[in-house]
Amino acid sequence: MKVLLTNGSPHADGYTAKQLRIVEEALHEDGIETVWWQLGTKPVRGCIDCQHCTKTHRCAFDDDGANELIDLLDECDGVVLGSPVYFAGGNGAFTAICDRAFYATCNWESTLRGKVGASVVNLWRAGATTAIDNLNKYFYASQMIVATSNYWPLMHNGEHTEREDRFGAKVMRNLGHNIAKLLKG
Ligand SMILES: Cc1cc2nc3c(=O)[nH]c(=O)nc-3n(C[C@H](O)[C@H](O)[C@H](O)COP(=O)(O)O)c2cc1C
């Protein structure tokens, strides 16, 4: 079984990546494979409602990672959407790609139906829960099972406080184990 870890931060080795690696470690401990998708730093197009994807299962814009994300969503049994919090939502470039990839997928033979999804967000101070709520909507529209943990799936980056979010790390580990449990049935 394989879980897709998406890093919706422009920083391939930033806080969101570190947070996702904690989830990954727990998944590996439970025998679940992982594969990564990384947001780039190139310009990203928003969805233009051209409906190309509902006929072809491909996004008409092929140069910013959306089609790679579609392929990975098809291939994997679960997905973790990871994003930094930007103005109490997910990163706009990341959610623009998710709009296109999930629209192409949830309108195509229900390929995500019954798969497991979880959102995790990284932030400085505030706005995490609205971002999590928004990201979870991709799963609700795709007939997916949303994995939970023992608290909201967020981690504070510790900047300005210089404190490690040890509780957040435990929540991430627990989330990884819960995803594995759901996948194994
Ligand atoms: C445009 C922008 C908006 C942000 N908005 C918020 C916010 O609403 N709340 C918050 O706590 N942090 C906010 N941040 C801080 C990031 O969420 C934080 O630095 C995060 O740890 C970055 O993760 P990364 O290293 O994976 O990119 C914002 C950062 C940027 C660049």
JSON list of C-alpha atoms and ligand atoms in Angstrom, two decimals:
[
{"chain": "A", "resi": 1, "resn": "MET", "atom": "CA", "xyz": [0.00, 0.00, 0.00]},
{"chain": "A", "resi": 2, "resn": "LYS", "atom": "CA", "xyz": [1.23, 3.45, -0.87]},
{"chain": "A", "resi": 3, "resn": "VAL", "atom": "CA", "xyz": [0.53, 6.93, 0.47]},
{"chain": "A", "resi": 4, "resn": "LEU", "atom": "CA", "xyz": [1.20, 10.11, -1.48]},
{"chain": "A", "resi": 5, "resn": "LEU", "atom": "CA", "xyz": [2.75, 12.94, 0.57]},
{"chain": "A", "resi": 6, "resn": "THR", "atom": "CA", "xyz": [2.25, 16.32, -1.11]},
{"chain": "A", "resi": 7, "resn": "ASN", "atom": "CA", "xyz": [4.36, 19.27, 0.00]},
{"chain": "A", "resi": 8, "resn": "GLY", "atom": "CA", "xyz": [2.41, 22.39, -0.95]},
{"chain": "A", "resi": 9, "resn": "SER", "atom": "CA", "xyz": [5.20, 24.70, 0.19]},
{"chain": "A", "resi": 10, "resn": "PRO", "atom": "CA", "xyz": [7.64, 26.34, -2.22]},
{"chain": "A", "resi": 11, "resn": "HIS", "atom": "CA", "xyz": [10.34, 25.22, 0.25]},
{"chain": "A", "resi": 12, "resn": "ALA", "atom": "CA", "xyz": [11.22, 21.61, -0.53]},
{"chain": "A", "resi": 13, "resn": "ASP", "atom": "CA", "xyz": [13.06, 21.34, 2.78]},
{"chain": "A", "resi": 14, "resn": "GLY", "atom": "CA", "xyz": [11.01, 23.73, 4.91]},
{"chain": "A", "resi": 15, "resn": "TYR", "atom": "CA", "xyz": [8.77, 23.25, 7.92]},
{"chain": "A", "resi": 16, "resn": "THR", "atom": "CA", "xyz": [5.93, 21.52, 6.04]},
{"chain": "A", "resi": 17, "resn": "ALA", "atom": "CA", "xyz": [8.40, 18.99, 4.62]},
{"chain": "A", "resi": 18, "resn": "LYS", "atom": "CA", "xyz": [9.74, 18.27, 8.13]},
{"chain": "A", "resi": 19, "resn": "GLN", "atom": "CA", "xyz": [6.19, 17.82, 9.39]},
{"chain": "A", "resi": 20, "resn": "LEU", "atom": "CA", "xyz": [5.33, 15.43, 6.55]},
{"chain": "A", "resi": 21, "resn": "ARG", "atom": "CA", "xyz": [8.47, 13.40, 7.30]},
{"chain": "A", "resi": 22, "resn": "ILE", "atom": "CA", "xyz": [7.10, 12.68, 10.79]},
{"chain": "A", "resi": 23, "resn": "VAL", "atom": "CA", "xyz": [3.88, 11.29, 9.28]},
{"chain": "A", "resi": 24, "resn": "GLU", "atom": "CA", "xyz": [6.02, 9.34, 6.80]},
{"chain": "A", "resi": 25, "resn": "GLU", "atom": "CA", "xyz": [8.10, 7.75, 9.55]},
{"chain": "A", "resi": 26, "resn": "ALA", "atom": "CA", "xyz": [4.98, 6.40, 11.27]},
{"chain": "A", "resi": 27, "resn": "LEU", "atom": "CA", "xyz": [3.65, 5.11, 7.94]},
{"chain": "A", "resi": 28, "resn": "HIS", "atom": "CA", "xyz": [6.93, 3.30, 7.25]},
{"chain": "A", "resi": 29, "resn": "GLU", "atom": "CA", "xyz": [6.88, 1.77, 10.74]},
{"chain": "A", "resi": 30, "resn": "ASP", "atom": "CA", "xyz": [3.50, 0.28, 9.82]},
{"chain": "A", "resi": 31, "resn": "GLY", "atom": "CA", "xyz": [4.73, -1.06, 6.48]},
{"chain": "A", "resi": 32, "resn": "ILE", "atom": "CA", "xyz": [3.15, 1.58, 4.22]},
{"chain": "A", "resi": 33, "resn": "GLU", "atom": "CA", "xyz": [5.18, 2.87, 1.27]},
{"chain": "A", "resi": 34, "resn": "THR", "atom": "CA", "xyz": [5.31, 6.57, 0.47]},
{"chain": "A", "resi": 35, "resn": "VAL", "atom": "CA", "xyz": [5.86, 8.73, -2.59]},
{"chain": "A", "resi": 36, "resn": "TRP", "atom": "CA", "xyz": [6.30, 12.51, -2.66]},
{"chain": "A", "resi": 37, "resn": "TRP", "atom": "CA", "xyz": [4.92, 15.29, -4.84]},
{"chain": "A", "resi": 38, "resn": "GLN", "atom": "CA", "xyz": [6.60, 18.69, -4.41]},
{"chain": "A", "resi": 39, "resn": "LEU", "atom": "CA", "xyz": [5.13, 22.05, -5.42]},
{"chain": "A", "resi": 40, "resn": "GLY", "atom": "CA", "xyz": [7.59, 23.93, -7.59]},
{"chain": "A", "resi": 41, "resn": "THR", "atom": "CA", "xyz": [8.34, 27.62, -7.77]},
{"chain": "A", "resi": 42, "resn": "LYS", "atom": "CA", "xyz": [7.17, 28.11, -11.37]},
{"chain": "A", "resi": 43, "resn": "PRO", "atom": "CA", "xyz": [4.00, 30.14, -12.07]},
{"chain": "A", "resi": 44, "resn": "VAL", "atom": "CA", "xyz": [0.84, 28.10, -11.43]},
{"chain": "A", "resi": 45, "resn": "ARG", "atom": "CA", "xyz": [-2.41, 28.51, -13.36]},
{"chain": "A", "resi": 46, "resn": "GLY", "atom": "CA", "xyz": [-5.80, 28.59, -11.71]},
{"chain": "A", "resi": 47, "resn": "CYS", "atom": "CA", "xyz": [-8.61, 26.41, -13.10]},
{"chain": "A", "resi": 48, "resn": "ILE", "atom": "CA", "xyz": [-10.32, 28.05, -16.10]},
{"chain": "A", "resi": 49, "resn": "ASP", "atom": "CA", "xyz": [-13.29, 25.65, -16.16]},
{"chain": "A", "resi": 50, "resn": "CYS", "atom": "CA", "xyz": [-12.49, 24.54, -19.72]},
{"chain": "A", "resi": 51, "resn": "GLN", "atom": "CA", "xyz": [-13.75, 20.99, -18.93]},
{"chain": "A", "resi": 52, "resn": "HIS", "atom": "CA", "xyz": [-10.79, 19.45, -20.80]},
{"chain": "A", "resi": 53, "resn": "CYS", "atom": "CA", "xyz": [-10.17, 17.25, -17.74]},
{"chain": "A", "resi": 54, "resn": "THR", "atom": "CA", "xyz": [-13.71, 15.87, -17.52]},
{"chain": "A", "resi": 55, "resn": "LYS", "atom": "CA", "xyz": [-13.25, 14.48, -21.04]},
{"chain": "A", "resi": 56, "resn": "THR", "atom": "CA", "xyz": [-9.60, 13.39, -20.83]},
{"chain": "A", "resi": 57, "resn": "HIS", "atom": "CA", "xyz": [-8.63, 13.04, -17.13]},
{"chain": "A", "resi": 58, "resn": "ARG", "atom": "CA", "xyz": [-5.71, 15.42, -17.91]},
{"chain": "A", "resi": 59, "resn": "CYS", "atom": "CA", "xyz": [-5.38, 19.11, -17.11]},
{"chain": "A", "resi": 60, "resn": "ALA", "atom": "CA", "xyz": [-5.00, 21.31, -20.20]},
{"chain": "A", "resi": 61, "resn": "PHE", "atom": "CA", "xyz": [-2.06, 23.07, -18.49]},
{"chain": "A", "resi": 62, "resn": "ASP", "atom": "CA", "xyz": [0.76, 20.56, -18.45]},
{"chain": "A", "resi": 63, "resn": "ASP", "atom": "CA", "xyz": [3.72, 22.51, -17.09]},
{"chain": "A", "resi": 64, "resn": "ASP", "atom": "CA", "xyz": [3.25, 23.06, -13.35]},
{"chain": "A", "resi": 65, "resn": "GLY", "atom": "CA", "xyz": [2.80, 19.62, -11.79]},
{"chain": "A", "resi": 66, "resn": "ALA", "atom": "CA", "xyz": [-1.00, 19.16, -11.89]},
{"chain": "A", "resi": 67, "resn": "ASN", "atom": "CA", "xyz": [-0.88, 16.19, -14.27]},
{"chain": "A", "resi": 68, "resn": "GLU", "atom": "CA", "xyz": [1.86, 14.52, -12.23]},
{"chain": "A", "resi": 69, "resn": "LEU", "atom": "CA", "xyz": [-0.38, 14.95, -9.18]},
{"chain": "A", "resi": 70, "resn": "ILE", "atom": "CA", "xyz": [-3.32, 13.37, -11.07]},
{"chain": "A", "resi": 71, "resn": "ASP", "atom": "CA", "xyz": [-1.16, 10.34, -11.92]},
{"chain": "A", "resi": 72, "resn": "LEU", "atom": "CA", "xyz": [-0.04, 9.95, -8.31]},
{"chain": "A", "resi": 73, "resn": "LEU", "atom": "CA", "xyz": [-3.59, 10.31, -6.96]},
{"chain": "A", "resi": 74, "resn": "ASP", "atom": "CA", "xyz": [-4.62, 7.47, -9.29]},
{"chain": "A", "resi": 75, "resn": "GLU", "atom": "CA", "xyz": [-1.71, 5.28, -8.25]},
{"chain": "A", "resi": 76, "resn": "CYS", "atom": "CA", "xyz": [-1.83, 5.71, -4.44]},
{"chain": "A", "resi": 77, "resn": "ASP", "atom": "CA", "xyz": [-4.15, 4.30, -1.79]},
{"chain": "A", "resi": 78, "resn": "GLY", "atom": "CA", "xyz": [-4.04, 7.44, 0.33]},
{"chain": "A", "resi": 79, "resn": "VAL", "atom": "CA", "xyz": [-2.91, 11.06, 0.21]},
{"chain": "A", "resi": 80, "resn": "VAL", "atom": "CA", "xyz": [-1.67, 13.59, 2.74]},
{"chain": "A", "resi": 81, "resn": "LEU", "atom": "CA", "xyz": [-2.10, 17.20, 1.63]},
{"chain": "A", "resi": 82, "resn": "GLY", "atom": "CA", "xyz": [0.57, 19.27, 3.39]},
{"chain": "A", "resi": 83, "resn": "SER", "atom": "CA", "xyz": [0.62, 23.05, 3.18]},
{"chain": "A", "resi": 84, "resn": "PRO", "atom": "CA", "xyz": [1.97, 26.07, 4.98]},
{"chain": "A", "resi": 85, "resn": "VAL", "atom": "CA", "xyz": [-0.80, 28.36, 6.25]},
{"chain": "A", "resi": 86, "resn": "TYR", "atom": "CA", "xyz": [-1.07, 31.50, 4.11]},
{"chain": "A", "resi": 87, "resn": "PHE", "atom": "CA", "xyz": [-3.61, 34.03, 5.39]},
{"chain": "A", "resi": 88, "resn": "ALA", "atom": "CA", "xyz": [-5.54, 31.32, 7.23]},
{"chain": "A", "resi": 89, "resn": "GLY", "atom": "CA", "xyz": [-5.82, 29.13, 4.12]},
{"chain": "A", "resi": 90, "resn": "GLY", "atom": "CA", "xyz": [-3.53, 26.80, 2.21]},
{"chain": "A", "resi": 91, "resn": "ASN", "atom": "CA", "xyz": [-0.82, 28.17, -0.09]},
{"chain": "A", "resi": 92, "resn": "GLY", "atom": "CA", "xyz": [-2.72, 29.63, -3.08]},
{"chain": "A", "resi": 93, "resn": "ALA", "atom": "CA", "xyz": [-0.44, 28.04, -5.68]},
{"chain": "A", "resi": 94, "resn": "PHE", "atom": "CA", "xyz": [-0.94, 24.66, -4.03]},
{"chain": "A", "resi": 95, "resn": "THR", "atom": "CA", "xyz": [-4.72, 24.97, -3.77]},
{"chain": "A", "resi": 96, "resn": "ALA", "atom": "CA", "xyz": [-4.87, 26.13, -7.42]},
{"chain": "A", "resi": 97, "resn": "ILE", "atom": "CA", "xyz": [-3.14, 22.89, -8.42]},
{"chain": "A", "resi": 98, "resn": "CYS", "atom": "CA", "xyz": [-5.36, 20.85, -6.07]},
{"chain": "A", "resi": 99, "resn": "ASP", "atom": "CA", "xyz": [-8.48, 22.47, -7.61]},
{"chain": "A", "resi": 100, "resn": "ARG", "atom": "CA", "xyz": [-7.37, 21.23, -11.03]},
{"chain": "A", "resi": 101, "resn": "ALA", "atom": "CA", "xyz": [-6.06, 17.79, -10.00]},
{"chain": "A", "resi": 102, "resn": "PHE", "atom": "CA", "xyz": [-9.03, 16.90, -7.80]},
{"chain": "A", "resi": 103, "resn": "TYR", "atom": "CA", "xyz": [-11.58, 18.24, -10.30]},
{"chain": "A", "resi": 104, "resn": "ALA", "atom": "CA", "xyz": [-9.95, 16.07, -12.97]},
{"chain": "A", "resi": 105, "resn": "THR", "atom": "CA", "xyz": [-10.06, 13.10, -10.62]},
{"chain": "A", "resi": 106, "resn": "CYS", "atom": "CA", "xyz": [-13.36, 13.36, -8.75]},
{"chain": "A", "resi": 107, "resn": "ASN", "atom": "CA", "xyz": [-15.17, 13.79, -12.07]},
{"chain": "A", "resi": 108, "resn": "TRP", "atom": "CA", "xyz": [-13.47, 10.75, -13.58]},
{"chain": "A", "resi": 109, "resn": "GLU", "atom": "CA", "xyz": [-14.84, 7.31, -12.71]},
{"chain": "A", "resi": 110, "resn": "SER", "atom": "CA", "xyz": [-14.62, 8.05, -8.95]},
{"chain": "A", "resi": 111, "resn": "THR", "atom": "CA", "xyz": [-10.98, 6.96, -8.88]},
{"chain": "A", "resi": 112, "resn": "LEU", "atom": "CA", "xyz": [-10.50, 8.35, -5.35]},
{"chain": "A", "resi": 113, "resn": "ARG", "atom": "CA", "xyz": [-13.61, 6.73, -3.86]},
{"chain": "A", "resi": 114, "resn": "GLY", "atom": "CA", "xyz": [-12.80, 4.93, -0.59]},
{"chain": "A", "resi": 115, "resn": "LYS", "atom": "CA", "xyz": [-9.16, 6.07, -0.52]},
{"chain": "A", "resi": 116, "resn": "VAL", "atom": "CA", "xyz": [-7.80, 7.70, 2.65]},
{"chain": "A", "resi": 117, "resn": "GLY", "atom": "CA", "xyz": [-7.02, 11.42, 2.88]},
{"chain": "A", "resi": 118, "resn": "ALA", "atom": "CA", "xyz": [-5.53, 13.67, 5.55]},
{"chain": "A", "resi": 119, "resn": "SER", "atom": "CA", "xyz": [-4.53, 17.34, 5.58]},
{"chain": "A", "resi": 120, "resn": "VAL", "atom": "CA", "xyz": [-1.65, 18.73, 7.62]},
{"chain": "A", "resi": 121, "resn": "VAL", "atom": "CA", "xyz": [-0.64, 22.36, 7.89]},
{"chain": "A", "resi": 122, "resn": "ASN", "atom": "CA", "xyz": [2.34, 24.26, 9.23]},
{"chain": "A", "resi": 123, "resn": "LEU", "atom": "CA", "xyz": [2.13, 27.77, 10.57]},
{"chain": "A", "resi": 124, "resn": "TRP", "atom": "CA", "xyz": [3.64, 30.52, 12.62]},
{"chain": "A", "resi": 125, "resn": "ARG", "atom": "CA", "xyz": [0.70, 31.54, 14.84]},
{"chain": "A", "resi": 126, "resn": "ALA", "atom": "CA", "xyz": [-2.94, 31.40, 13.68]},
{"chain": "A", "resi": 127, "resn": "GLY", "atom": "CA", "xyz": [-5.31, 30.31, 10.92]},
{"chain": "A", "resi": 128, "resn": "ALA", "atom": "CA", "xyz": [-4.63, 26.58, 10.88]},
{"chain": "A", "resi": 129, "resn": "THR", "atom": "CA", "xyz": [-8.13, 25.21, 11.35]},
{"chain": "A", "resi": 130, "resn": "THR", "atom": "CA", "xyz": [-9.67, 27.16, 8.47]},
{"chain": "A", "resi": 131, "resn": "ALA", "atom": "CA", "xyz": [-6.82, 25.97, 6.24]},
{"chain": "A", "resi": 132, "resn": "ILE", "atom": "CA", "xyz": [-7.40, 22.35, 7.33]},
{"chain": "A", "resi": 133, "resn": "ASP", "atom": "CA", "xyz": [-11.15, 22.69, 6.72]},
{"chain": "A", "resi": 134, "resn": "ASN", "atom": "CA", "xyz": [-10.52, 23.99, 3.19]},
{"chain": "A", "resi": 135, "resn": "LEU", "atom": "CA", "xyz": [-8.05, 21.25, 2.32]},
{"chain": "A", "resi": 136, "resn": "ASN", "atom": "CA", "xyz": [-10.37, 18.53, 3.65]},
{"chain": "A", "resi": 137, "resn": "LYS", "atom": "CA", "xyz": [-13.03, 19.65, 1.14]},
{"chain": "A", "resi": 138, "resn": "TYR", "atom": "CA", "xyz": [-11.00, 17.94, -1.62]},
{"chain": "A", "resi": 139, "resn": "PHE", "atom": "CA", "xyz": [-11.59, 14.64, 0.16]},
{"chain": "A", "resi": 140, "resn": "TYR", "atom": "CA", "xyz": [-15.28, 15.26, 0.82]},
{"chain": "A", "resi": 141, "resn": "ALA", "atom": "CA", "xyz": [-15.92, 15.93, -2.88]},
{"chain": "A", "resi": 142, "resn": "SER", "atom": "CA", "xyz": [-13.97, 12.80, -3.84]},
{"chain": "A", "resi": 143, "resn": "GLN", "atom": "CA", "xyz": [-15.83, 10.27, -1.66]},
{"chain": "A", "resi": 144, "resn": "MET", "atom": "CA", "xyz": [-12.70, 9.69, 0.40]},
{"chain": "A", "resi": 145, "resn": "ILE", "atom": "CA", "xyz": [-12.28, 8.62, 4.04]},
{"chain": "A", "resi": 146, "resn": "VAL", "atom": "CA", "xyz": [-10.70, 11.39, 6.12]},
{"chain": "A", "resi": 147, "resn": "ALA", "atom": "CA", "xyz": [-8.11, 10.22, 8.63]},
{"chain": "A", "resi": 148, "resn": "THR", "atom": "CA", "xyz": [-7.93, 12.02, 11.97]},
{"chain": "A", "resi": 149, "resn": "SER", "atom": "CA", "xyz": [-5.51, 12.24, 14.87]},
{"chain": "A", "resi": 150, "resn": "ASN", "atom": "CA", "xyz": [-5.79, 13.16, 18.55]},
{"chain": "A", "resi": 151, "resn": "TYR", "atom": "CA", "xyz": [-5.82, 16.89, 17.79]},
{"chain": "A", "resi": 152, "resn": "TRP", "atom": "CA", "xyz": [-6.08, 19.21, 14.78]},
{"chain": "A", "resi": 153, "resn": "PRO", "atom": "CA", "xyz": [-3.39, 18.18, 12.30]},
{"chain": "A", "resi": 154, "resn": "LEU", "atom": "CA", "xyz": [-1.17, 21.25, 12.61]},
{"chain": "A", "resi": 155, "resn": "MET", "atom": "CA", "xyz": [2.33, 22.12, 13.72]},
{"chain": "A", "resi": 156, "resn": "HIS", "atom": "CA", "xyz": [3.73, 25.47, 14.79]},
{"chain": "A", "resi": 157, "resn": "ASN", "atom": "CA", "xyz": [7.09, 26.29, 13.23]},
{"chain": "A", "resi": 158, "resn": "GLY", "atom": "CA", "xyz": [8.53, 27.68, 16.49]},
{"chain": "A", "resi": 159, "resn": "GLU", "atom": "CA", "xyz": [9.85, 30.86, 14.88]},
{"chain": "A", "resi": 160, "resn": "HIS", "atom": "CA", "xyz": [9.95, 33.75, 17.36]},
{"chain": "A", "resi": 161, "resn": "THR", "atom": "CA", "xyz": [9.37, 31.36, 20.28]},
{"chain": "A", "resi": 162, "resn": "GLU", "atom": "CA", "xyz": [12.32, 29.07, 19.46]},
{"chain": "A", "resi": 163, "resn": "ARG", "atom": "CA", "xyz": [10.32, 26.19, 20.89]},
{"chain": "A", "resi": 164, "resn": "GLU", "atom": "CA", "xyz": [9.90, 22.88, 19.15]},
{"chain": "A", "resi": 165, "resn": "ASP", "atom": "CA", "xyz": [6.26, 21.82, 18.73]},
{"chain": "A", "resi": 166, "resn": "ARG", "atom": "CA", "xyz": [6.64, 18.45, 20.41]},
{"chain": "A", "resi": 167, "resn": "PHE", "atom": "CA", "xyz": [2.92, 17.93, 20.88]},
{"chain": "A", "resi": 168, "resn": "GLY", "atom": "CA", "xyz": [2.32, 18.70, 17.18]},
{"chain": "A", "resi": 169, "resn": "ALA", "atom": "CA", "xyz": [4.94, 16.08, 16.30]},
{"chain": "A", "resi": 170, "resn": "LYS", "atom": "CA", "xyz": [3.07, 13.48, 18.39]},
{"chain": "A", "resi": 171, "resn": "VAL", "atom": "CA", "xyz": [-0.16, 14.39, 16.59]},
{"chain": "A", "resi": 172, "resn": "MET", "atom": "CA", "xyz": [1.62, 13.81, 13.27]},
{"chain": "A", "resi": 173, "resn": "ARG", "atom": "CA", "xyz": [2.96, 10.42, 14.34]},
{"chain": "A", "resi": 174, "resn": "ASN", "atom": "CA", "xyz": [-0.47, 9.39, 15.53]},
{"chain": "A", "resi": 175, "resn": "LEU", "atom": "CA", "xyz": [-1.98, 10.55, 12.24]},
{"chain": "A", "resi": 176, "resn": "GLY", "atom": "CA", "xyz": [0.47, 8.38, 10.31]},
{"chain": "A", "resi": 177, "resn": "HIS", "atom": "CA", "xyz": [-0.45, 5.33, 12.39]},
{"chain": "A", "resi": 178, "resn": "ASN", "atom": "CA", "xyz": [-4.17, 6.08, 11.97]},
{"chain": "A", "resi": 179, "resn": "ILE", "atom": "CA", "xyz": [-3.81, 6.35, 8.18]},
{"chain": "A", "resi": 180, "resn": "ALA", "atom": "CA", "xyz": [-2.06, 2.98, 8.17]},
{"chain": "A", "resi": 181, "resn": "LYS", "atom": "CA", "xyz": [-4.81, 1.48, 10.33]},
{"chain": "A", "resi": 182, "resn": "LEU", "atom": "CA", "xyz": [-7.52, 2.70, 7.96]},
{"chain": "A", "resi": 183, "resn": "LEU", "atom": "CA", "xyz": [-5.62, 1.37, 4.96]},
{"chain": "A", "resi": 184, "resn": "LYS", "atom": "CA", "xyz": [-5.11, -2.05, 6.48]},
{"chain": "A", "resi": 185, "resn": "GLY", "atom": "CA", "xyz": [-8.79, -2.25, 7.42]},
{"chain": "B", "resi": 1, "resn": "LIG", "atom": "C1", "xyz": [2.12, 34.81, 2.25]},
{"chain": "B", "resi": 1, "resn": "LIG", "atom": "C2", "xyz": [2.23, 34.20, 3.62]},
{"chain": "B", "resi": 1, "resn": "LIG", "atom": "C3", "xyz": [1.14, 34.19, 4.46]},
{"chain": "B", "resi": 1, "resn": "LIG", "atom": "C4", "xyz": [1.23, 33.62, 5.74]},
{"chain": "B", "resi": 1, "resn": "LIG", "atom": "N1", "xyz": [0.10, 33.59, 6.53]},
{"chain": "B", "resi": 1, "resn": "LIG", "atom": "C5", "xyz": [0.19, 33.02, 7.76]},
{"chain": "B", "resi": 1, "resn": "LIG", "atom": "C6", "xyz": [-0.98, 32.94, 8.59]},
{"chain": "B", "resi": 1, "resn": "LIG", "atom": "O1", "xyz": [-2.10, 33.33, 8.24]},
{"chain": "B", "resi": 1, "resn": "LIG", "atom": "N2", "xyz": [-0.83, 32.41, 9.84]},
{"chain": "B", "resi": 1, "resn": "LIG", "atom": "C7", "xyz": [0.38, 31.94, 10.30]},
{"chain": "B", "resi": 1, "resn": "LIG", "atom": "O2", "xyz": [0.44, 31.49, 11.42]},
{"chain": "B", "resi": 1, "resn": "LIG", "atom": "N3", "xyz": [1.48, 31.95, 9.50]},
{"chain": "B", "resi": 1, "resn": "LIG", "atom": "C8", "xyz": [1.42, 32.46, 8.25]},
{"chain": "B", "resi": 1, "resn": "LIG", "atom": "N4", "xyz": [2.52, 32.46, 7.43]},
{"chain": "B", "resi": 1, "resn": "LIG", "atom": "C9", "xyz": [3.76, 31.79, 7.90]},
{"chain": "B", "resi": 1, "resn": "LIG", "atom": "C10", "xyz": [3.93, 30.34, 7.34]},
{"chain": "B", "resi": 1, "resn": "LIG", "atom": "O3", "xyz": [2.75, 29.60, 7.47]},
{"chain": "B", "resi": 1, "resn": "LIG", "atom": "C11", "xyz": [5.04, 29.63, 8.10]},
{"chain": "B", "resi": 1, "resn": "LIG", "atom": "O4", "xyz": [6.24, 30.35, 7.98]},
{"chain": "B", "resi": 1, "resn": "LIG", "atom": "C12", "xyz": [5.25, 28.19, 7.71]},
{"chain": "B", "resi": 1, "resn": "LIG", "atom": "O5", "xyz": [5.97, 27.56, 8.75]},
{"chain": "B", "resi": 1, "resn": "LIG", "atom": "C13", "xyz": [6.05, 28.05, 6.40]},
{"chain": "B", "resi": 1, "resn": "LIG", "atom": "O6", "xyz": [6.22, 26.66, 6.09]},
{"chain": "B", "resi": 1, "resn": "LIG", "atom": "P1", "xyz": [7.28, 26.17, 4.98]},
{"chain": "B", "resi": 1, "resn": "LIG", "atom": "O7", "xyz": [8.66, 26.33, 5.55]},
{"chain": "B", "resi": 1, "resn": "LIG", "atom": "O8", "xyz": [6.95, 24.74, 4.73]},
{"chain": "B", "resi": 1, "resn": "LIG", "atom": "O9", "xyz": [7.07, 27.01, 3.75]},
{"chain": "B", "resi": 1, "resn": "LIG", "atom": "C14", "xyz": [2.45, 33.04, 6.17]},
{"chain": "B", "resi": 1, "resn": "LIG", "atom": "C15", "xyz": [3.58, 33.07, 5.31]},
{"chain": "B", "resi": 1, "resn": "LIG", "atom": "C16", "xyz": [3.47, 33.64, 4.05]},
{"chain": "B", "resi": 1, "resn": "LIG", "atom": "C17", "xyz": [4.68, 33.62, 3.13]}
]
